[in-house]
Coordinates of N, CA and C in Angstrom, one line a residue:
Chain A
E1 N 89.5 105.8 89.4 CA 90.1 104.4 89.3 C 91.6 104.7 90.0
V2 N 91.8 103.5 91.0 CA 92.9 103.3 91.4 C 94.3 103.9 90.9
Q3 N 95.3 104.1 91.1 CA 96.6 104.7 90.4 C 97.5 104.5 91.5
L4 N 98.8 104.0 91.4 CA 100.2 103.9 91.4 C 101.1 104.3 90.6
V5 N 101.6 105.2 90.7 CA 103.0 106.2 90.0 C 104.1 105.8 91.1
E6 N 105.6 105.3 90.1 CA 106.3 105.5 90.8 C 107.5 105.9 89.9
S7 N 108.6 106.8 90.6 CA 109.4 107.5 89.8 C 110.4 107.6 90.6
G8 N 112.0 108.0 90.3 CA 112.9 108.6 90.8 C 113.9 107.5 90.5
G9 N 113.6 106.0 90.3 CA 115.0 105.5 89.2 C 115.3 105.3 88.4
G10 N 116.5 104.7 87.7 CA 118.1 105.1 86.7 C 118.4 104.1 88.1
L11 N 120.0 105.0 86.7 CA 121.3 104.8 87.3 C 122.5 104.5 88.1
V12 N 122.4 104.2 89.3 CA 123.3 104.7 90.3 C 124.7 103.3 90.5
Q13 N 125.6 104.2 91.4 CA 126.9 103.1 91.0 C 127.0 102.9 91.8
P14 N 127.2 101.6 92.4 CA 127.9 101.0 94.1 C 128.2 101.5 94.9
G15 N 127.4 101.5 95.9 CA 127.8 102.6 97.5 C 126.2 104.1 97.0
G16 N 126.0 104.3 96.0 CA 125.3 105.3 96.0 C 124.0 105.2 96.6
S17 N 122.7 106.1 95.9 CA 121.7 106.3 96.9 C 120.5 106.6 95.6
L18 N 119.5 106.2 95.8 CA 118.4 107.3 95.4 C 116.8 106.7 96.2
R19 N 116.4 108.1 95.6 CA 114.8 108.4 96.9 C 114.2 107.6 95.4
L20 N 112.9 106.7 95.6 CA 111.7 106.1 95.0 C 111.1 107.0 96.1
S21 N 110.0 107.3 94.7 CA 108.1 107.8 95.3 C 107.6 107.0 94.5
C22 N 105.8 107.1 95.7 CA 105.5 106.5 94.1 C 103.7 107.4 95.0
T23 N 103.2 107.8 94.3 CA 102.3 108.3 95.1 C 100.6 108.2 93.2
A24 N 100.1 107.5 94.9 CA 99.1 107.7 94.9 C 97.3 108.1 94.8
S25 N 96.7 107.5 93.9 CA 95.2 108.5 93.3 C 93.7 107.7 93.8
G26 N 92.8 108.7 93.2 CA 91.9 107.1 93.1 C 91.7 106.2 94.3
F27 N 92.1 106.6 95.9 CA 91.6 105.6 96.4 C 91.7 106.6 98.5
T28 N 91.5 106.4 99.6 CA 91.4 106.2 101.1 C 93.4 107.1 101.3
F29 N 95.1 106.8 100.4 CA 95.8 106.8 100.6 C 96.4 106.1 102.6
S30 N 95.7 106.9 103.2 CA 95.8 107.1 104.9 C 95.0 105.6 105.2
D31 N 94.4 105.1 104.6 CA 93.5 103.2 105.5 C 94.3 102.4 105.0
Y32 N 95.1 102.9 104.1 CA 95.5 101.3 103.5 C 97.1 101.4 103.8
W33 N 98.3 99.9 104.1 CA 99.3 99.8 104.7 C 100.1 99.4 103.1
M34 N 100.7 100.3 103.7 CA 101.4 100.6 101.3 C 103.3 99.2 101.6
S35 N 103.4 98.7 100.4 CA 104.3 98.3 100.4 C 105.2 98.6 98.6
W36 N 106.6 98.0 99.0 CA 107.5 98.3 98.1 C 107.9 96.5 97.7
V37 N 108.2 96.4 96.7 CA 108.5 94.8 95.6 C 108.8 94.7 95.2
R38 N 110.0 93.9 94.6 CA 111.1 94.3 93.7 C 111.1 93.3 92.0
Q39 N 111.4 92.9 91.7 CA 111.8 92.2 90.5 C 113.2 92.1 90.0
A40 N 113.7 91.3 90.6 CA 115.6 91.1 89.6 C 115.7 90.8 88.1
P41 N 116.2 91.9 87.0 CA 116.3 90.8 86.3 C 115.9 89.7 85.5
G42 N 115.0 88.8 85.2 CA 115.3 87.0 85.0 C 114.5 87.2 86.1
K43 N 114.3 87.6 87.3 CA 114.0 86.9 89.1 C 111.9 87.2 89.4
G44 N 112.7 86.2 90.2 CA 111.2 86.2 90.8 C 110.7 87.6 92.2
L45 N 109.6 87.1 92.1 CA 108.4 88.7 93.2 C 109.8 88.5 94.0
E46 N 110.1 90.0 94.7 CA 110.6 89.8 96.3 C 109.7 90.8 97.2
W47 N 109.8 90.5 98.7 CA 109.0 91.6 99.0 C 110.5 92.7 99.7
V48 N 110.0 93.6 100.4 CA 111.0 94.7 100.2 C 111.2 95.3 101.7
A49 N 110.0 96.0 102.1 CA 110.2 96.8 102.8 C 108.6 97.0 103.2
N50 N 107.5 97.4 103.5 CA 106.1 98.5 104.6 C 105.4 98.9 105.1
I51 N 104.5 99.5 105.9 CA 104.9 100.5 106.8 C 102.7 100.7 106.8
K52 N 102.5 101.2 108.3 CA 101.5 101.0 108.8 C 100.8 101.9 107.9
E53 N 99.6 101.8 108.0 CA 98.3 103.3 107.5 C 98.9 104.8 107.9
D54 N 99.5 105.1 109.0 CA 99.9 106.2 110.2 C 101.3 106.5 110.0
G55 N 102.2 105.6 109.5 CA 103.8 105.4 109.2 C 104.7 104.7 110.5
S56 N 103.5 104.3 112.2 CA 104.0 103.8 113.3 C 104.5 102.6 113.3
V57 N 104.5 101.9 112.4 CA 104.7 100.2 112.7 C 105.8 100.3 110.4
R58 N 106.7 99.8 110.6 CA 107.2 99.3 109.2 C 108.5 98.3 109.1
Y59 N 108.4 97.0 107.8 CA 109.5 96.3 108.5 C 109.6 96.2 107.1
H60 N 110.9 95.3 107.5 CA 111.7 95.8 105.7 C 112.9 94.0 106.6
L61 N 113.2 94.4 104.8 CA 113.7 92.8 104.8 C 115.1 92.9 104.9
D62 N 115.2 91.1 105.4 CA 116.4 92.0 106.4 C 118.1 92.4 105.7
S63 N 117.8 92.0 104.2 CA 119.5 92.5 103.3 C 118.8 93.3 102.6
V64 N 118.1 94.2 103.2 CA 118.0 96.0 103.3 C 118.3 97.1 104.4
K65 N 117.8 95.9 105.8 CA 118.1 97.1 106.2 C 118.7 97.4 106.9
G66 N 118.8 98.7 107.6 CA 120.1 99.7 107.9 C 120.0 100.2 106.6
R67 N 120.4 100.0 105.3 CA 120.4 100.3 103.6 C 119.4 101.4 103.2
F68 N 117.7 100.0 103.7 CA 116.6 101.2 103.3 C 115.8 101.3 104.2
T69 N 114.8 102.6 103.9 CA 113.7 102.9 104.3 C 112.6 103.1 103.9
I70 N 111.5 102.7 104.5 CA 110.4 103.1 103.8 C 109.5 104.4 104.5
S71 N 109.2 105.5 103.9 CA 108.5 105.9 104.5 C 107.6 106.5 103.6
R72 N 106.2 107.4 103.9 CA 105.1 108.0 103.9 C 104.7 109.3 104.3
D73 N 104.4 109.7 103.1 CA 103.3 111.4 103.8 C 101.8 111.7 102.9
N74 N 101.0 110.9 103.8 CA 99.4 111.5 103.6 C 99.7 112.2 103.0
A75 N 99.5 113.1 103.6 CA 98.7 114.5 103.3 C 99.2 115.0 101.2
E76 N 100.8 114.0 101.0 CA 100.9 114.7 99.9 C 100.5 112.6 99.5
K77 N 100.1 111.8 99.8 CA 100.1 110.9 99.5 C 100.5 110.3 98.4
S78 N 101.4 110.3 99.3 CA 102.7 109.5 98.7 C 104.0 108.9 99.3
L79 N 104.5 107.9 98.8 CA 105.3 106.9 99.4 C 106.6 106.7 98.8
F80 N 107.3 106.3 99.8 CA 109.2 106.7 99.5 C 109.2 105.2 99.9
L81 N 111.1 105.0 99.3 CA 111.9 104.7 99.7 C 112.8 105.0 99.6
Q82 N 114.0 105.6 101.1 CA 114.6 105.8 100.7 C 116.4 104.8 100.7
M83 N 117.0 104.8 99.8 CA 118.6 103.1 99.7 C 119.2 103.3 99.1
N84 N 120.0 103.8 100.3 CA 121.2 103.9 100.4 C 122.7 103.2 100.0
S85 N 123.6 103.4 100.4 CA 124.9 102.2 99.9 C 124.1 101.0 99.2
L86 N 123.5 101.2 98.4 CA 123.4 100.8 96.6 C 124.0 99.5 96.6
R87 N 123.5 98.2 95.7 CA 125.0 97.1 96.2 C 123.8 96.4 94.3
A88 N 125.0 96.6 93.6 CA 124.6 96.0 92.3 C 123.5 94.2 92.5
E89 N 123.4 93.8 93.5 CA 122.1 92.9 93.6 C 121.3 93.2 93.8
D90 N 121.1 94.8 94.4 CA 119.7 95.4 94.1 C 118.6 96.0 93.5
T91 N 119.3 96.2 91.6 CA 119.6 95.6 90.0 C 118.0 95.6 90.4
A92 N 116.8 96.4 89.7 CA 115.5 95.4 90.5 C 114.3 96.5 89.7
V93 N 113.1 96.2 89.3 CA 112.4 96.6 88.8 C 112.3 96.9 90.1
Y94 N 111.4 98.1 90.8 CA 110.6 98.1 91.7 C 109.1 98.6 91.7
F95 N 108.2 97.7 92.3 CA 107.3 98.6 92.5 C 106.7 98.7 94.4
C96 N 105.7 99.6 93.6 CA 104.7 99.7 94.6 C 103.6 99.4 94.9
A97 N 102.8 99.1 95.5 CA 101.7 98.2 96.0 C 100.9 98.4 97.2
R98 N 99.1 98.3 97.6 CA 98.3 98.4 97.9 C 97.7 97.4 98.7
E99 N 97.7 96.9 100.4 CA 97.7 95.8 100.8 C 96.4 96.1 100.9
I100 N 95.7 94.8 100.5 CA 94.2 94.6 101.3 C 94.3 94.3 102.3
P101 N 93.2 95.8 103.2 CA 93.3 95.2 104.7 C 92.6 93.7 105.2
G102 N 93.4 93.4 106.4 CA 93.4 92.6 106.7 C 94.8 91.4 107.2
G103 N 95.9 92.6 107.1 CA 96.8 92.1 107.3 C 98.1 90.3 107.4
A104 N 97.5 90.4 105.9 CA 98.2 89.4 104.7 C 98.8 89.8 103.8
C105 N 99.4 91.2 104.1 CA 99.7 91.7 102.8 C 100.0 90.9 101.6
H106 N 98.7 91.1 101.3 CA 97.6 90.4 99.9 C 97.6 91.7 98.4
Y107 N 98.5 91.8 97.8 CA 97.9 93.1 97.4 C 97.4 93.2 96.1
D108 N 96.1 93.9 96.1 CA 95.3 94.3 95.4 C 95.8 95.1 94.0
Y109 N 95.9 96.1 94.3 CA 97.3 97.7 93.3 C 97.8 97.4 92.7
W110 N 99.0 97.5 92.0 CA 100.2 97.6 92.1 C 100.9 98.8 90.7
G111 N 101.9 99.7 91.5 CA 102.4 100.5 90.0 C 103.1 99.8 88.2
Q112 N 103.8 100.6 88.2 CA 103.8 100.5 86.3 C 105.1 99.8 86.7
G113 N 105.9 99.8 88.1 CA 107.2 99.7 88.5 C 108.4 100.4 88.0
I114 N 109.3 100.5 88.9 CA 110.5 101.8 88.1 C 112.0 101.0 88.2
L115 N 112.6 101.4 87.5 CA 113.6 100.6 87.5 C 114.9 101.2 87.4
V116 N 114.9 99.9 88.9 CA 117.7 100.7 89.2 C 117.5 100.1 88.8
T117 N 119.1 100.9 88.6 CA 120.1 100.1 88.0 C 121.1 100.1 89.2
V118 N 122.4 99.0 89.4 CA 123.1 99.8 89.9 C 124.3 99.1 89.7
S119 N 125.3 99.2 88.7 CA 126.3 99.4 88.2 C 127.4 100.6 88.1
Chain B
E1 N 112.1 80.4 108.2 CA 111.6 81.3 107.9 C 110.7 80.4 106.7
I2 N 109.3 80.8 106.3 CA 109.3 79.9 105.7 C 108.8 79.5 103.8
V3 N 109.5 78.4 103.7 CA 109.9 78.8 101.9 C 108.6 78.6 101.5
L4 N 109.0 78.6 99.9 CA 107.4 77.8 99.3 C 107.5 78.2 98.4
T5 N 107.7 76.7 98.0 CA 107.9 76.1 96.5 C 107.6 75.6 95.5
Q6 N 106.8 76.3 94.0 CA 106.2 75.9 92.8 C 106.0 74.4 92.2
S7 N 105.3 73.8 91.0 CA 105.7 73.1 90.7 C 104.5 73.2 90.2
P8 N 104.5 72.7 88.2 CA 105.7 72.3 87.9 C 107.0 73.9 87.2
G9 N 108.0 73.5 87.5 CA 108.4 75.2 86.8 C 107.8 75.8 85.9
T10 N 107.6 74.7 84.1 CA 106.7 75.3 83.4 C 105.3 74.1 82.6
L11 N 104.6 75.3 82.7 CA 103.4 74.5 82.2 C 103.3 74.4 80.2
S12 N 102.8 73.5 80.1 CA 102.5 73.9 78.5 C 101.3 72.9 78.1
L13 N 101.0 73.8 77.9 CA 99.3 73.1 77.5 C 98.8 74.0 76.6
S14 N 97.3 73.6 76.1 CA 96.8 74.9 75.2 C 95.8 75.1 75.6
P15 N 95.1 76.6 74.6 CA 94.2 76.9 74.9 C 93.0 75.4 75.5
G16 N 92.2 76.3 76.1 CA 90.6 75.0 76.1 C 91.1 74.3 77.2
E17 N 93.3 73.8 77.7 CA 93.2 73.1 78.6 C 93.0 73.2 79.9
R18 N 93.2 72.4 80.7 CA 93.0 72.7 82.4 C 94.9 72.7 82.5
A19 N 94.3 73.9 83.2 CA 95.7 73.9 83.9 C 96.0 74.1 86.1
T20 N 96.8 73.0 86.1 CA 97.4 72.9 88.2 C 98.4 73.2 88.3
L21 N 98.2 73.9 88.8 CA 100.0 74.5 89.4 C 99.7 74.6 91.2
S22 N 100.7 74.2 91.7 CA 101.4 73.6 92.6 C 101.6 74.5 94.0
C23 N 102.0 74.8 94.6 CA 102.7 75.6 96.0 C 102.6 75.4 97.2
R24 N 103.6 74.5 97.6 CA 104.4 73.6 98.8 C 104.7 75.0 100.0
A25 N 104.4 74.6 101.4 CA 105.0 75.4 102.3 C 105.9 74.5 102.7
S26 N 106.7 75.0 103.1 CA 107.9 74.1 104.1 C 107.9 74.1 105.3
Q27 N 105.8 74.7 105.5 CA 105.3 73.8 107.3 C 104.4 75.0 107.4
S28 N 103.5 74.9 107.5 CA 102.0 74.9 107.9 C 101.7 76.0 108.0
I29 N 100.6 77.0 106.9 CA 100.6 77.7 106.5 C 99.4 78.4 107.0
S30 N 98.5 79.1 108.2 CA 97.1 80.0 107.0 C 96.6 79.9 105.8
S31 N 95.5 79.0 105.8 CA 95.0 79.6 103.9 C 94.1 81.3 104.1
S32 N 94.4 81.5 105.1 CA 94.1 82.8 105.0 C 94.7 84.1 104.3
Y33 N 96.6 84.0 104.2 CA 97.4 84.2 103.8 C 98.1 83.8 102.6
L34 N 97.2 82.6 101.9 CA 98.0 82.4 100.6 C 97.4 83.6 99.2
A35 N 98.0 83.9 98.7 CA 97.1 84.6 98.1 C 98.3 83.7 96.3
W36 N 98.0 83.9 94.9 CA 98.6 84.1 93.4 C 98.3 85.4 93.2
Y37 N 99.5 85.3 92.0 CA 99.5 85.9 91.2 C 99.5 85.7 89.7
Q38 N 99.1 86.8 88.6 CA 99.7 86.4 87.7 C 100.8 87.4 87.3
Q39 N 101.9 87.7 86.5 CA 102.6 88.1 85.2 C 103.0 87.9 83.7
K40 N 102.2 89.1 83.6 CA 103.0 88.2 81.9 C 104.4 88.6 81.1
K41 N 104.2 90.1 81.9 CA 106.2 89.9 81.2 C 106.2 90.3 83.0
P42 N 108.1 89.9 82.8 CA 108.9 90.3 83.2 C 109.0 91.6 83.5
G43 N 108.0 92.1 84.6 CA 108.6 93.5 85.4 C 107.3 94.3 84.6
Q44 N 106.4 93.6 84.2 CA 105.2 94.0 84.5 C 103.9 93.5 86.1
A45 N 103.5 94.8 86.2 CA 103.6 94.9 87.2 C 102.0 93.1 86.9
P46 N 102.4 92.4 88.5 CA 101.1 91.2 88.6 C 99.6 92.0 88.5
R47 N 99.1 91.1 88.8 CA 97.7 90.7 88.7 C 97.5 90.5 90.5
L48 N 96.3 90.1 91.3 CA 96.7 89.9 92.3 C 95.3 89.1 91.5
L49 N 94.8 87.2 91.7 CA 94.2 86.4 91.1 C 93.1 86.1 92.7
I50 N 93.8 85.3 93.3 CA 93.4 85.1 94.4 C 94.2 85.2 96.3
H51 N 93.2 85.4 96.8 CA 94.0 85.8 98.6 C 93.1 84.6 99.4
G52 N 93.5 84.5 99.9 CA 92.8 83.5 101.2 C 92.9 82.2 100.7
A53 N 93.3 82.2 100.5 CA 93.9 80.8 98.8 C 92.5 80.5 98.3
S54 N 91.0 80.5 98.5 CA 90.1 80.5 97.4 C 89.5 81.4 97.4
N55 N 89.6 82.4 98.1 CA 88.5 83.6 97.3 C 89.1 84.5 95.9
R56 N 89.0 84.7 94.8 CA 88.8 85.1 93.4 C 88.6 86.8 94.2
A57 N 89.9 87.8 93.2 CA 89.5 88.9 94.0 C 89.4 89.5 92.6
T58 N 88.6 91.2 92.4 CA 87.0 90.9 92.1 C 87.9 91.3 90.7
G59 N 87.1 91.1 90.0 CA 87.1 90.8 88.0 C 88.4 90.0 87.5
I60 N 88.4 89.2 88.8 CA 89.3 87.8 88.3 C 88.1 86.7 87.4
P61 N 88.3 86.2 86.0 CA 87.2 85.4 85.7 C 87.0 83.9 86.5
D62 N 85.5 83.4 86.9 CA 85.6 82.4 87.6 C 86.6 80.9 87.2
R63 N 87.0 80.8 85.6 CA 87.9 79.5 85.5 C 88.6 80.3 86.2
F64 N 89.3 80.4 87.1 CA 90.3 81.0 88.3 C 90.4 79.9 89.2
S65 N 90.8 78.5 90.2 CA 90.3 78.4 91.4 C 91.6 78.5 91.9
G66 N 91.4 78.1 93.3 CA 92.0 78.3 94.5 C 91.5 77.4 96.0
S67 N 91.9 76.5 96.2 CA 92.5 75.3 96.8 C 93.8 75.5 98.0
G68 N 93.4 74.7 98.8 CA 94.4 74.4 99.6 C 94.0 74.2 100.8
S69 N 95.2 73.5 101.6 CA 95.2 74.7 103.1 C 96.9 73.5 103.8
G70 N 96.9 74.3 104.7 CA 98.2 73.8 105.9 C 99.2 73.5 104.6
T71 N 99.9 72.7 104.1 CA 100.9 73.1 103.1 C 100.7 73.2 101.7
D72 N 100.1 72.8 101.4 CA 100.1 72.8 99.9 C 98.0 72.9 99.0
F73 N 99.4 74.1 98.3 CA 97.8 75.3 97.3 C 97.7 74.1 96.0
T74 N 96.9 74.7 95.6 CA 96.5 74.1 94.3 C 95.9 75.9 93.4
L75 N 96.1 76.5 92.3 CA 96.0 77.3 91.5 C 95.5 76.4 90.3
T76 N 94.0 76.4 90.4 CA 93.0 76.4 89.2 C 92.7 77.0 88.7
I77 N 92.8 76.8 86.7 CA 92.3 77.7 85.7 C 91.7 76.4 84.8
S78 N 90.9 76.8 84.9 CA 89.7 75.6 84.3 C 89.6 75.0 82.8
R79 N 89.5 76.3 82.8 CA 90.0 76.0 80.5 C 90.7 77.5 79.7
L80 N 92.1 77.0 79.5 CA 92.7 78.0 79.1 C 92.7 79.0 77.9
E81 N 92.6 80.8 78.5 CA 92.2 81.0 78.0 C 93.6 82.1 76.8
P82 N 93.9 81.8 75.5 CA 94.8 82.9 75.3 C 95.3 83.5 76.3
E83 N 94.4 84.5 76.6 CA 95.9 85.4 77.6 C 96.1 85.2 78.8
D84 N 95.7 83.9 79.5 CA 96.0 83.4 80.3 C 97.9 82.8 80.6
F85 N 98.6 83.0 79.2 CA 99.4 82.6 79.5 C 100.6 83.2 79.5
A86 N 100.5 82.5 80.8 CA 101.9 84.1 82.2 C 102.2 83.8 83.2
V87 N 103.2 84.2 84.0 CA 104.0 82.9 84.3 C 103.1 83.7 86.3
Y88 N 102.6 82.6 87.0 CA 102.0 82.7 88.7 C 103.0 82.5 89.5
Y89 N 102.2 83.2 90.2 CA 103.6 83.4 92.3 C 102.4 83.3 92.5
C90 N 103.3 82.7 94.5 CA 101.9 81.8 95.0 C 102.2 82.7 96.1
Q91 N 101.7 83.7 97.0 CA 102.5 84.3 98.3 C 101.9 84.3 99.5
Q92 N 103.2 83.8 100.5 CA 101.7 83.8 101.9 C 103.6 84.8 102.3
Y93 N 102.6 85.7 103.7 CA 102.8 87.2 103.5 C 104.1 87.6 103.5
G94 N 105.7 87.5 103.6 CA 106.5 88.5 102.5 C 107.6 87.7 102.2
T95 N 107.0 86.6 101.8 CA 107.7 84.9 100.9 C 106.5 85.2 99.8
F96 N 107.6 84.6 99.1 CA 106.7 84.7 97.6 C 107.1 83.1 97.0
G97 N 106.9 82.3 96.0 CA 107.3 80.7 95.2 C 108.4 81.8 94.2
G98 N 108.8 80.3 93.7 CA 109.5 81.3 92.3 C 109.2 81.0 91.2
G99 N 107.9 81.1 91.5 CA 106.7 80.8 90.2 C 106.5 79.6 89.3
T100 N 105.7 79.5 88.0 CA 105.1 78.3 87.1 C 104.7 79.9 86.1
K101 N 106.3 79.2 85.1 CA 105.0 79.6 83.7 C 104.5 78.3 83.5
V102 N 102.9 79.2 82.4 CA 102.5 78.8 81.3 C 102.7 79.2 80.1
E103 N 103.2 78.3 79.0 CA 103.3 78.8 78.0 C 102.5 77.8 77.3
M104 N 102.3 78.5 75.4 CA 101.4 78.1 74.7 C 102.0 76.2 74.3
K105 N 101.7 75.5 74.7 CA 101.9 73.8 74.0 C 102.3 74.3 72.0

């Protein structure tokens, strides 16, 4: 069974840092692009970043470029999101998600989500 | 940047009725890159329903269907079941639509 479990969220002051982790199981992690998607309170879904299977290519949402960094450790089957210089508008539930192969950024499995509150 | 506009914002229907949800792109997109998700509660993980505009994801009942091309795409739920009342999002690459809430009348 495919599982994605996020951790590392919590309350942080503006300007602070957090590192989110997502641990994968039930599939060959190194075969998939992975993404972070967030949802601010009462808002819709927003893609944040994604990373290629081997970690060699990464993309970030413009509003987080230079502040957030996506990375992965295939040996540990883990995905990370390093978040620096956090702002109130980064407050959201953050999901890690597995992309269906094919390059369309469609997500077939999601974690349960982890809340990040910047206040 | 492509913008996805979903309509209506809210759809009030009864179980057994047909739901038709629209997703309009600000410019023509490949249907290969259009997906639909269901989210039952805010902050709960979405579920992939349709990818490539018309391909049902694994385990999705056949009452869900997707269609469309170019700038206009549709998600149809042929007969609403109680568990289908939720918010639905369309997506193209890194862009999501604003969502349509299907609520019980």
